[in-house]
JSON list of C-alpha atoms in Angstrom, two decimals:
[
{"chain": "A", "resi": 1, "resn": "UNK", "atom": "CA", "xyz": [9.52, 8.37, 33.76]},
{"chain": "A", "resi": 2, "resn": "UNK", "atom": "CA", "xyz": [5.77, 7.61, 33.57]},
{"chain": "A", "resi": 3, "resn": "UNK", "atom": "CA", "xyz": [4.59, 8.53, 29.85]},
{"chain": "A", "resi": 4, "resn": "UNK", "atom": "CA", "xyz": [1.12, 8.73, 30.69]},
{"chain": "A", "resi": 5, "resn": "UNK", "atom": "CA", "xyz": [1.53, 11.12, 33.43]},
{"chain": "A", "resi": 6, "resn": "UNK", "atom": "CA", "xyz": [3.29, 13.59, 31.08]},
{"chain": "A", "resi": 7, "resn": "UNK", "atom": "CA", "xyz": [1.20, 12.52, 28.17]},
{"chain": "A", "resi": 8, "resn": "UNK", "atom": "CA", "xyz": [-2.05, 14.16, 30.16]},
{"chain": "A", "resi": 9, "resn": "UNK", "atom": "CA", "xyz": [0.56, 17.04, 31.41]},
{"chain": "A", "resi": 10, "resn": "UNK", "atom": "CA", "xyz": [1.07, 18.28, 27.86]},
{"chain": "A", "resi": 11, "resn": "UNK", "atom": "CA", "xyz": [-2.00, 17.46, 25.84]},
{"chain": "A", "resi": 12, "resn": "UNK", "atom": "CA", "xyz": [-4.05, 20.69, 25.24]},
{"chain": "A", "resi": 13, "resn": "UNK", "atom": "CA", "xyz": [-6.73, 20.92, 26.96]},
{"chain": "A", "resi": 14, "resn": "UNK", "atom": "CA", "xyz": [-9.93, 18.71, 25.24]},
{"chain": "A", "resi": 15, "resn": "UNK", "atom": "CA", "xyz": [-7.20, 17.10, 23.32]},
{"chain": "A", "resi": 16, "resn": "UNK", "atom": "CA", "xyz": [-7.10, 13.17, 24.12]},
{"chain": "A", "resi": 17, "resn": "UNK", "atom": "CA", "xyz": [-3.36, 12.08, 25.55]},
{"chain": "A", "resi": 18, "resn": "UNK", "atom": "CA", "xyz": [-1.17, 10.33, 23.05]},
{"chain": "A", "resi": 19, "resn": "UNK", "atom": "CA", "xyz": [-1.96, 7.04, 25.10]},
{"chain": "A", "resi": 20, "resn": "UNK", "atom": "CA", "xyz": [-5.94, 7.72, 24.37]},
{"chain": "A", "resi": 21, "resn": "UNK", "atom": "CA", "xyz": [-4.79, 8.65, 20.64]},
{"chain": "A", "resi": 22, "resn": "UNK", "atom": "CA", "xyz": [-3.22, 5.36, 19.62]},
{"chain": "A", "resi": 23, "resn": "UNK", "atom": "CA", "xyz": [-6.33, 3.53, 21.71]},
{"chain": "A", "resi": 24, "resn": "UNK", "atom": "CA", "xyz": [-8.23, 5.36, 19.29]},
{"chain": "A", "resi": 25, "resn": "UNK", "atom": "CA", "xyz": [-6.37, 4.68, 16.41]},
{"chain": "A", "resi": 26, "resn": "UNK", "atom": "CA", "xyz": [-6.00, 0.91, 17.38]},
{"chain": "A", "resi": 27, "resn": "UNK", "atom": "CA", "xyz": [-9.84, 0.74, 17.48]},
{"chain": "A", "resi": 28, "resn": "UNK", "atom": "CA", "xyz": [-10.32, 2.63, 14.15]},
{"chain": "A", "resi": 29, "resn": "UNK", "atom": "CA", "xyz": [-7.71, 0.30, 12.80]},
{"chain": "A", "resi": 30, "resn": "UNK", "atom": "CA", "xyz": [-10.09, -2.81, 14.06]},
{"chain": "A", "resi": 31, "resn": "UNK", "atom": "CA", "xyz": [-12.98, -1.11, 12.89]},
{"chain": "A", "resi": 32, "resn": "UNK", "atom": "CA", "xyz": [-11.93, -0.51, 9.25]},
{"chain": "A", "resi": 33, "resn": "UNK", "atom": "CA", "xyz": [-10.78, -3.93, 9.07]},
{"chain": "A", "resi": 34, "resn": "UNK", "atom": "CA", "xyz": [-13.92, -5.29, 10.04]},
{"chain": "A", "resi": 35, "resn": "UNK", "atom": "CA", "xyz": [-15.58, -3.11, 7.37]},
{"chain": "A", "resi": 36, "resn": "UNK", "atom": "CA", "xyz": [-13.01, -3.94, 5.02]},
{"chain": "A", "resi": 37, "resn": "UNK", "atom": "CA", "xyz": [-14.12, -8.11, 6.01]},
{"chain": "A", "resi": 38, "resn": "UNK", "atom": "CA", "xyz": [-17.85, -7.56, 5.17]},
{"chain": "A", "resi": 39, "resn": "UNK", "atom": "CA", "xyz": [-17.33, -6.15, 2.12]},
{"chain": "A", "resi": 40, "resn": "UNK", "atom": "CA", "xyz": [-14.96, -8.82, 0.94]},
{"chain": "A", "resi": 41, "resn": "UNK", "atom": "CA", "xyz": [-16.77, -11.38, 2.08]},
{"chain": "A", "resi": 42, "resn": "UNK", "atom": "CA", "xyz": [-19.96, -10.06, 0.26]},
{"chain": "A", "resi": 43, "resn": "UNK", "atom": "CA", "xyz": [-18.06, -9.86, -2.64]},
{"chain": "A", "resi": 44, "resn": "UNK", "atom": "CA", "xyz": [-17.28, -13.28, -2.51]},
{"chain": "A", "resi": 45, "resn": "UNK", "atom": "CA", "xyz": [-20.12, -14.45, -1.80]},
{"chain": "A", "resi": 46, "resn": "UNK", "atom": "CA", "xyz": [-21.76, -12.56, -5.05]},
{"chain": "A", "resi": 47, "resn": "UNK", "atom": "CA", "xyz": [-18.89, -14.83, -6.72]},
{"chain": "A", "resi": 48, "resn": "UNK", "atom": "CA", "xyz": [-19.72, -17.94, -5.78]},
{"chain": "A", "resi": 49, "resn": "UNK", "atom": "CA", "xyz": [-23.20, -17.15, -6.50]},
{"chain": "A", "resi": 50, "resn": "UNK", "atom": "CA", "xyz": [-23.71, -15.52, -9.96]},
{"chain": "A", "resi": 51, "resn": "UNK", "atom": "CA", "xyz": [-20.35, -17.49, -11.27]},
{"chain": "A", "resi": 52, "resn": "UNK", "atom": "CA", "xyz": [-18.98, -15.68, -14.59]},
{"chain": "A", "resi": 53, "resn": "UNK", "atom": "CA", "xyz": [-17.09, -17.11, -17.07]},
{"chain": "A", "resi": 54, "resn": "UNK", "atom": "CA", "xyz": [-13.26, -17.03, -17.35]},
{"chain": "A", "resi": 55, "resn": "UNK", "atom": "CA", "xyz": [-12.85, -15.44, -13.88]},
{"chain": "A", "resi": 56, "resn": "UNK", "atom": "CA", "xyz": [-12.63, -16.85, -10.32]},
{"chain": "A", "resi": 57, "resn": "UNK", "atom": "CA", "xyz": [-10.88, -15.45, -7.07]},
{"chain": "A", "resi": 58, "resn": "UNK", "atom": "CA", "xyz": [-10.96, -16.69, -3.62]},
{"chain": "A", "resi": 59, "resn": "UNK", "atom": "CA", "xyz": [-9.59, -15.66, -0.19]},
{"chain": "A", "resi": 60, "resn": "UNK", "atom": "CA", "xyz": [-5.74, -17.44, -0.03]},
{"chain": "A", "resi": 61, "resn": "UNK", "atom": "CA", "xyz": [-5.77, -20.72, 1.86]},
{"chain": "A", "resi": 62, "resn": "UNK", "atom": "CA", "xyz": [-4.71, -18.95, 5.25]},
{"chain": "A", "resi": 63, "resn": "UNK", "atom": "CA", "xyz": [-8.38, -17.78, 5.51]},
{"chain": "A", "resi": 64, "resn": "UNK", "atom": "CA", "xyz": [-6.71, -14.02, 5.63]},
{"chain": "A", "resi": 65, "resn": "UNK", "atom": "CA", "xyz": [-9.18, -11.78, 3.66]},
{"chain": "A", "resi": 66, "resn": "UNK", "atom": "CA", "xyz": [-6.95, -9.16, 2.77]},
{"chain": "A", "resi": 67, "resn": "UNK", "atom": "CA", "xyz": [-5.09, -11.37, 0.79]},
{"chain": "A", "resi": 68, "resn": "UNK", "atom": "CA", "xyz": [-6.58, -13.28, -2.80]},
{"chain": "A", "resi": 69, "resn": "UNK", "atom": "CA", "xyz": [-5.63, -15.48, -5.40]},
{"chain": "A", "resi": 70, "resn": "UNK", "atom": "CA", "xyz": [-7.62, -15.09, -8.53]},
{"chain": "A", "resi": 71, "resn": "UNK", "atom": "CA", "xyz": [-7.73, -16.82, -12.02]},
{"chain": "A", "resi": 72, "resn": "UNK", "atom": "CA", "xyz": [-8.71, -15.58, -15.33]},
{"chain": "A", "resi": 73, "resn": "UNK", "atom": "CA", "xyz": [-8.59, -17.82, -18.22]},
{"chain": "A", "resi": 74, "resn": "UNK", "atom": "CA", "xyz": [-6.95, -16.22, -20.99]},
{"chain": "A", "resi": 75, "resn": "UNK", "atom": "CA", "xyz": [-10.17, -14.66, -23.84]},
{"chain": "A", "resi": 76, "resn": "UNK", "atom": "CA", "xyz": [-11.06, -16.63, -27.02]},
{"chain": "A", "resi": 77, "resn": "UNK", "atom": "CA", "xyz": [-10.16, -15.08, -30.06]},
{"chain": "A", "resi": 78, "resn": "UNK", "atom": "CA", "xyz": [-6.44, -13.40, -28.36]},
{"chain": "A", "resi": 79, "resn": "UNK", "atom": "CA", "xyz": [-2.78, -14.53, -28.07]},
{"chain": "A", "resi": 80, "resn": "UNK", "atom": "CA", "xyz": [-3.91, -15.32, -24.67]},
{"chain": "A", "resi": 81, "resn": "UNK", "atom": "CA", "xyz": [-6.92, -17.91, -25.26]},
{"chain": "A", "resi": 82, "resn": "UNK", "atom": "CA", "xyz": [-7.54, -20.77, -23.05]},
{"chain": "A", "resi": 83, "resn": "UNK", "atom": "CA", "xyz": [-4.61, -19.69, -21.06]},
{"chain": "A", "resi": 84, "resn": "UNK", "atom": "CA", "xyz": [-4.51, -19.69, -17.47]},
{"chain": "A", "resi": 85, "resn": "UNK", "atom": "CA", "xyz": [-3.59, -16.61, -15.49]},
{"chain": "A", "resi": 86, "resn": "UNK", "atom": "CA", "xyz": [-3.10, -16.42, -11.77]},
{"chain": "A", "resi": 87, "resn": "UNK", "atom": "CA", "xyz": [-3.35, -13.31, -9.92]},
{"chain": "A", "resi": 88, "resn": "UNK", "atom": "CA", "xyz": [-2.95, -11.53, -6.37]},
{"chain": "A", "resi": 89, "resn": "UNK", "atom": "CA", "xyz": [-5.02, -9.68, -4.96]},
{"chain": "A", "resi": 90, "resn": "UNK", "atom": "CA", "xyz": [-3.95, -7.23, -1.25]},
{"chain": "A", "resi": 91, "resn": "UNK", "atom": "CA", "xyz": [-6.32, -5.39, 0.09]},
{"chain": "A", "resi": 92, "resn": "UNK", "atom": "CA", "xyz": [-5.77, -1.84, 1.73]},
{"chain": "A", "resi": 93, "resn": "UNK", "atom": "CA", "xyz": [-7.22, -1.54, 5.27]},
{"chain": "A", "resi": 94, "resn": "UNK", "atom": "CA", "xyz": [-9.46, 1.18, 3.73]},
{"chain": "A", "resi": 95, "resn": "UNK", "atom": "CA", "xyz": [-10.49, -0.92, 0.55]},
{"chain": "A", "resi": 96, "resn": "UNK", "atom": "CA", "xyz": [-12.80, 0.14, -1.21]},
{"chain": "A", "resi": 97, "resn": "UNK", "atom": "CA", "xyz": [-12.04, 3.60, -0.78]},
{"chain": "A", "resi": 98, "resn": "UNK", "atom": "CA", "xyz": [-8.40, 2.49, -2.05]},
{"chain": "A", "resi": 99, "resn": "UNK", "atom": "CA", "xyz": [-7.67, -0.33, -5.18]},
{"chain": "A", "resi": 100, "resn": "UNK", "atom": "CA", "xyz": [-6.28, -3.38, -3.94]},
{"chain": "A", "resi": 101, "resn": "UNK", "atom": "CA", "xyz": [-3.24, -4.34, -5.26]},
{"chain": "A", "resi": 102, "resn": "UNK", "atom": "CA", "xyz": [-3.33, -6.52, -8.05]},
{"chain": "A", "resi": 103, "resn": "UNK", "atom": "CA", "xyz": [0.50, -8.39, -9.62]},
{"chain": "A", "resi": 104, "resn": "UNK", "atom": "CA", "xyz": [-0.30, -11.20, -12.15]},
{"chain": "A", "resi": 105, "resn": "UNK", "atom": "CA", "xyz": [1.65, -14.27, -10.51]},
{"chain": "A", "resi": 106, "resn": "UNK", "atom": "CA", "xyz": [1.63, -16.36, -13.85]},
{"chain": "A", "resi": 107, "resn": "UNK", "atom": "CA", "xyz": [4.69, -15.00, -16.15]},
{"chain": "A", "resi": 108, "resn": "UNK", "atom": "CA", "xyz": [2.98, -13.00, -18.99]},
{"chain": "A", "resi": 109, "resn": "UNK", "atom": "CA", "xyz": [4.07, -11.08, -22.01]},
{"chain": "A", "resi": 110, "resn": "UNK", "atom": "CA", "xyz": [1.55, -7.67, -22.38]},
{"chain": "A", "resi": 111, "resn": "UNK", "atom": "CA", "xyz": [2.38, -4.41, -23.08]},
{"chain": "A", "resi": 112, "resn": "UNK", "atom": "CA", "xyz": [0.54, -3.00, -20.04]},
{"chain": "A", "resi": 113, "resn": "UNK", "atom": "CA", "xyz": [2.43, -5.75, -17.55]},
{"chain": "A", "resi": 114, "resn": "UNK", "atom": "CA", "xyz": [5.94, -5.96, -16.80]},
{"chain": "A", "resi": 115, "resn": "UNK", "atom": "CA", "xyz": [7.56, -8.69, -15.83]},
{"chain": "A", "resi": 116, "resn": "UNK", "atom": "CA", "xyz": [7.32, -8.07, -12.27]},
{"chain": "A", "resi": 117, "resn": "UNK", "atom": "CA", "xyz": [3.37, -9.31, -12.60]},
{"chain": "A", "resi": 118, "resn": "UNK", "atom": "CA", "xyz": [3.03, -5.14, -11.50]},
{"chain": "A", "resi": 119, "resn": "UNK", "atom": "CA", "xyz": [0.01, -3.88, -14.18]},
{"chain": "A", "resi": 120, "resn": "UNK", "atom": "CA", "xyz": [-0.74, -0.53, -16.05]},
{"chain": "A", "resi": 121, "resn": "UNK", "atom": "CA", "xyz": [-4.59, -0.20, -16.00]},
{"chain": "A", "resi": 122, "resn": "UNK", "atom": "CA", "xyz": [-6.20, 2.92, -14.93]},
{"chain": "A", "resi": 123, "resn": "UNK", "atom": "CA", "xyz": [-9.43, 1.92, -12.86]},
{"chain": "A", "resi": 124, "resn": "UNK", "atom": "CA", "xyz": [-6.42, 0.34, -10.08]},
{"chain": "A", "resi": 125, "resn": "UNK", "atom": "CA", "xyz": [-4.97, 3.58, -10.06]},
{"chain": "A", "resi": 126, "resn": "UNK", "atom": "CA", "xyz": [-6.11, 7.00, -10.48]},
{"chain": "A", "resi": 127, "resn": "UNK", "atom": "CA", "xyz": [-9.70, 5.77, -12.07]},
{"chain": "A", "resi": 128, "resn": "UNK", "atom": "CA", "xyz": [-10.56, 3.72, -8.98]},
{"chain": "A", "resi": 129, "resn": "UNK", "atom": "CA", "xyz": [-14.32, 3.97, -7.85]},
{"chain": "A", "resi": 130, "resn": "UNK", "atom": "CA", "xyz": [-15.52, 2.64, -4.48]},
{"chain": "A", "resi": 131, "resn": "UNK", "atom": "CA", "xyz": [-18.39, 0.89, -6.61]},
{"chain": "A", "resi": 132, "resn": "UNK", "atom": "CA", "xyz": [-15.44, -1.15, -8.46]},
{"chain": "A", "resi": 133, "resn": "UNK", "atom": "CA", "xyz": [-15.13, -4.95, -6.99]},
{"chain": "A", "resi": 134, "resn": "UNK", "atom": "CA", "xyz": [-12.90, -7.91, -7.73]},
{"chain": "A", "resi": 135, "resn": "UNK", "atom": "CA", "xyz": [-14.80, -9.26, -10.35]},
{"chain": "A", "resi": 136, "resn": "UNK", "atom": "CA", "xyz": [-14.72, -5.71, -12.13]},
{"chain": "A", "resi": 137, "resn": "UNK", "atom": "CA", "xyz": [-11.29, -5.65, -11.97]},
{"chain": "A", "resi": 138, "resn": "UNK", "atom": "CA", "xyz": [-10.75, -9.37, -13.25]},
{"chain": "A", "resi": 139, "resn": "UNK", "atom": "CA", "xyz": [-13.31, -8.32, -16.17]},
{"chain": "A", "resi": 140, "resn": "UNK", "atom": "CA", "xyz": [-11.27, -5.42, -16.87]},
{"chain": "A", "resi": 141, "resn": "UNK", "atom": "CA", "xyz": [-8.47, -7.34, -16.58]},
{"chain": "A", "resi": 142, "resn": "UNK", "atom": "CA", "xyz": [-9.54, -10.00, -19.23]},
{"chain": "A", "resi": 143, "resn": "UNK", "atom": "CA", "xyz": [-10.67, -7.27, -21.59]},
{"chain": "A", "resi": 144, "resn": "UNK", "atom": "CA", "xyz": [-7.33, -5.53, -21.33]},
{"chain": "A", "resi": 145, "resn": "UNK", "atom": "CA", "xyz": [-5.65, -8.68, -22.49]},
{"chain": "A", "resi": 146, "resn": "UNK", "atom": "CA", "xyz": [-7.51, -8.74, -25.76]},
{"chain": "A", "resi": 147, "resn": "UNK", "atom": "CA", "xyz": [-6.83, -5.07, -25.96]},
{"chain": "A", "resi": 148, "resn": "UNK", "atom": "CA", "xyz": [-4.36, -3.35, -24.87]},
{"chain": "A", "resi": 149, "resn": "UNK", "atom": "CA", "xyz": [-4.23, 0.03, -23.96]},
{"chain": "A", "resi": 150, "resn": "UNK", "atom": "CA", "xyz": [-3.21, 2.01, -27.17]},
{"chain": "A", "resi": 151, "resn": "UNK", "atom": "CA", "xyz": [-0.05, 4.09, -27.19]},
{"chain": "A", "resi": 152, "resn": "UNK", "atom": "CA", "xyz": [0.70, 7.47, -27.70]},
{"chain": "A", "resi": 153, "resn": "UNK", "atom": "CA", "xyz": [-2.17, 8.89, -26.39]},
{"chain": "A", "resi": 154, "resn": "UNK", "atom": "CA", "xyz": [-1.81, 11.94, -24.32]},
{"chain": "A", "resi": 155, "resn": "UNK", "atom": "CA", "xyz": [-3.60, 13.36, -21.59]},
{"chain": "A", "resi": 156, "resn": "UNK", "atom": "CA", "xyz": [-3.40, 16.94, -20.14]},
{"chain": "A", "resi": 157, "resn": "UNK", "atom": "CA", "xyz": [-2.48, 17.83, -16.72]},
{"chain": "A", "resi": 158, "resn": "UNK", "atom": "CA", "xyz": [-5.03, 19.56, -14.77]},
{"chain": "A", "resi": 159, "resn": "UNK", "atom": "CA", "xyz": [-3.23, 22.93, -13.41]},
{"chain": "A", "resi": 160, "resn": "UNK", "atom": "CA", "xyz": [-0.87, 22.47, -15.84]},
{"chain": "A", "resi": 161, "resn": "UNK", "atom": "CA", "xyz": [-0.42, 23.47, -19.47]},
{"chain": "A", "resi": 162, "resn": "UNK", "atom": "CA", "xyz": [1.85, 20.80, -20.35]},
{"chain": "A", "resi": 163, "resn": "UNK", "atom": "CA", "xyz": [0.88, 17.38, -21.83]},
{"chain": "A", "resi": 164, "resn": "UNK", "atom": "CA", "xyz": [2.15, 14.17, -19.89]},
{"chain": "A", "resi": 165, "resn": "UNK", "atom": "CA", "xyz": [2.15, 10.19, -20.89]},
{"chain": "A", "resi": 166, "resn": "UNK", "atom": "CA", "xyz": [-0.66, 8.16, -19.27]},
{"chain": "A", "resi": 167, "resn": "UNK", "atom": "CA", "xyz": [0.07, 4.82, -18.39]},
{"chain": "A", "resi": 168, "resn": "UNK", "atom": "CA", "xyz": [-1.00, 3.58, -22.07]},
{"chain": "A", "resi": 169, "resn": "UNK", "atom": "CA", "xyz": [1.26, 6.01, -23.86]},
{"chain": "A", "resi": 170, "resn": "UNK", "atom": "CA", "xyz": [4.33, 4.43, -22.33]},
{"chain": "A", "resi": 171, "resn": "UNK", "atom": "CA", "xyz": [3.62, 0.73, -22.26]},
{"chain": "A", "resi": 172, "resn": "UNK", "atom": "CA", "xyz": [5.44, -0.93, -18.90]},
{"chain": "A", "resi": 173, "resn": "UNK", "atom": "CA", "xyz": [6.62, -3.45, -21.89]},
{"chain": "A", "resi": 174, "resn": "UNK", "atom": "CA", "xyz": [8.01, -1.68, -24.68]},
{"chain": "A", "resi": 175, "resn": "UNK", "atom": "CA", "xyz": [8.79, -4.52, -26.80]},
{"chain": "A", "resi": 176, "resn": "UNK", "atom": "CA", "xyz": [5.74, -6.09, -26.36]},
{"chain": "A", "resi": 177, "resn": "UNK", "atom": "CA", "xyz": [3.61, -3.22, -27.27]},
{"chain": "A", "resi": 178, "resn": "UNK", "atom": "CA", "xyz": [6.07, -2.53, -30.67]},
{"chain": "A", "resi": 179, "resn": "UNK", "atom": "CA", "xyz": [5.23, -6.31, -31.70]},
{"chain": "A", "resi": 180, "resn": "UNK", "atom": "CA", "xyz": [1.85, -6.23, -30.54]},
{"chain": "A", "resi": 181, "resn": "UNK", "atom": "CA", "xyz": [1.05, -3.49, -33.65]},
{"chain": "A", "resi": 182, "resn": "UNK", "atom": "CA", "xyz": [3.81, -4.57, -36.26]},
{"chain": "A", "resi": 183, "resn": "UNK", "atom": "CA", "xyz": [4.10, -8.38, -35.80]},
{"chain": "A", "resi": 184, "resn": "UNK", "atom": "CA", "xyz": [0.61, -10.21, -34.67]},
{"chain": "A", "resi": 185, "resn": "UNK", "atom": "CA", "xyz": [2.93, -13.72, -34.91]},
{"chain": "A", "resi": 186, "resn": "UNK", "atom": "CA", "xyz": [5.81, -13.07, -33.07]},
{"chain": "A", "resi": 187, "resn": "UNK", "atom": "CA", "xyz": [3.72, -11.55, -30.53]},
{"chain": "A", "resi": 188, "resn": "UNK", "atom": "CA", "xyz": [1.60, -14.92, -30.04]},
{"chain": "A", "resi": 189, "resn": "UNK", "atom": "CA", "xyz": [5.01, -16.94, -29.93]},
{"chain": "A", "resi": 190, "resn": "UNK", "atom": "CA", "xyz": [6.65, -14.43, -27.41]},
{"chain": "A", "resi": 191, "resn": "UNK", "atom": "CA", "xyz": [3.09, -14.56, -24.94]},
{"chain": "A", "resi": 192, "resn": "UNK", "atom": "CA", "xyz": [3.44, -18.80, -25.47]},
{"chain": "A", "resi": 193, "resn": "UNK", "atom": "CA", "xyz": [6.99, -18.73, -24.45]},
{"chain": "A", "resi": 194, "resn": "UNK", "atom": "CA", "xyz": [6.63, -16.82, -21.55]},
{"chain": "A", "resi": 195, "resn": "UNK", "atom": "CA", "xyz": [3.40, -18.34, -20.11]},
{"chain": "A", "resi": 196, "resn": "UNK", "atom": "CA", "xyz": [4.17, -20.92, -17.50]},
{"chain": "A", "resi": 197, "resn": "UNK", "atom": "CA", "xyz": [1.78, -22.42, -15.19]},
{"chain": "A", "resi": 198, "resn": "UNK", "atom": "CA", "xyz": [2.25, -22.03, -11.78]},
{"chain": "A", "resi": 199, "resn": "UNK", "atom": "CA", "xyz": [0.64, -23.91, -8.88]},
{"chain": "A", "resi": 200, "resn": "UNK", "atom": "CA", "xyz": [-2.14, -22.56, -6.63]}
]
């Protein structure tokens, strides 16, 4: 049975076929990607230029952009100081219109990361901008280790008349966020013995 000839049968007139369709779609695909590419690659760039402190991130060694490795260096003055953190960065194919996905790779005790890497931080999910870049998200990301979100904040739901949790009212690591407010030195021993440094 030849597709194409029944594609063309059925389509509605001014309608492309399915076989002009996914054409379409395959060249949207490329050209989103190729957007996607500039972008990241300007953002590197700006990176590499204007350097800031505590933070790095790099396309992986596979030259794929879509996919990053990033370091912060854990913030003076925190259970986390002078540690360092690697990260992973995937990029949607209509980044930066979507957040990339972000897991820390280095084992970390936080209240706002569980021990999957997967993080709790707003601006990567519902607060995303399209102005947001990889180094606001690794600044963000070093801030939030000095200070976690608080707990037991609510938020109200827009149609709705009921209150619901955010993210920082229930912590992705319960325990961690209980000794993070009652027990400042257990807290530092429990983020010490779970930090491990990994390889690039």
């Amino acid at each position: 049975m030849n597709f194409s000839l029944e594609d063309s049968q059925n389509a509605a007139p001014g309608l492309p076929t399915m076989a002009e369709q996914n054409k379409l779609n395959v060249a949207t695909r490329k050209a989103d990607t190729q957007s996607v590419t500039k972008r990241l690659q300007s953002e590197l760039m700006a990176l590499m230029m204007s350097p800031t402190p505590g933070i790095s991130a790099f396309p992986d060694a596979a030259g794929n952009m879509l996919h990053w490795t990033a370091t912060i260096v854990g913030p003076k003055d925190t259970p986390y100081a002078d540690l360092n953190l690697k990260l992973s960065f995937e990029f949607p194919g209509n980044y930066p219109y979507s957040p990339p996905v972000v897991l820390f790779k280095t084992p970390i005790y936080h209240p706002n990361i569980d021990f999957s890497g997967r993080i709790c931080l707003d601006i990567l999910k519902d607060k995303w901008s399209a102005v947001y870049n990889v180094q606001t998200v690794l600044l963000s990301l070093q801030s939030l280790l000095g200070e976690p979100n608080k707990y037991g904040h609510f938020r109200s739901c827009r149609n709705e008349q009921m209150l619901i949790f955010n993210c920082s009212a229930s912590p992705l690591n319960n325990e961690a966020a209980q000794l993070h407010q009652k027990d400042a030195e257990e807290y530092q021993r429990k983020v010490l013995a779970r930090h491990q440094e990994i390889d690039d």
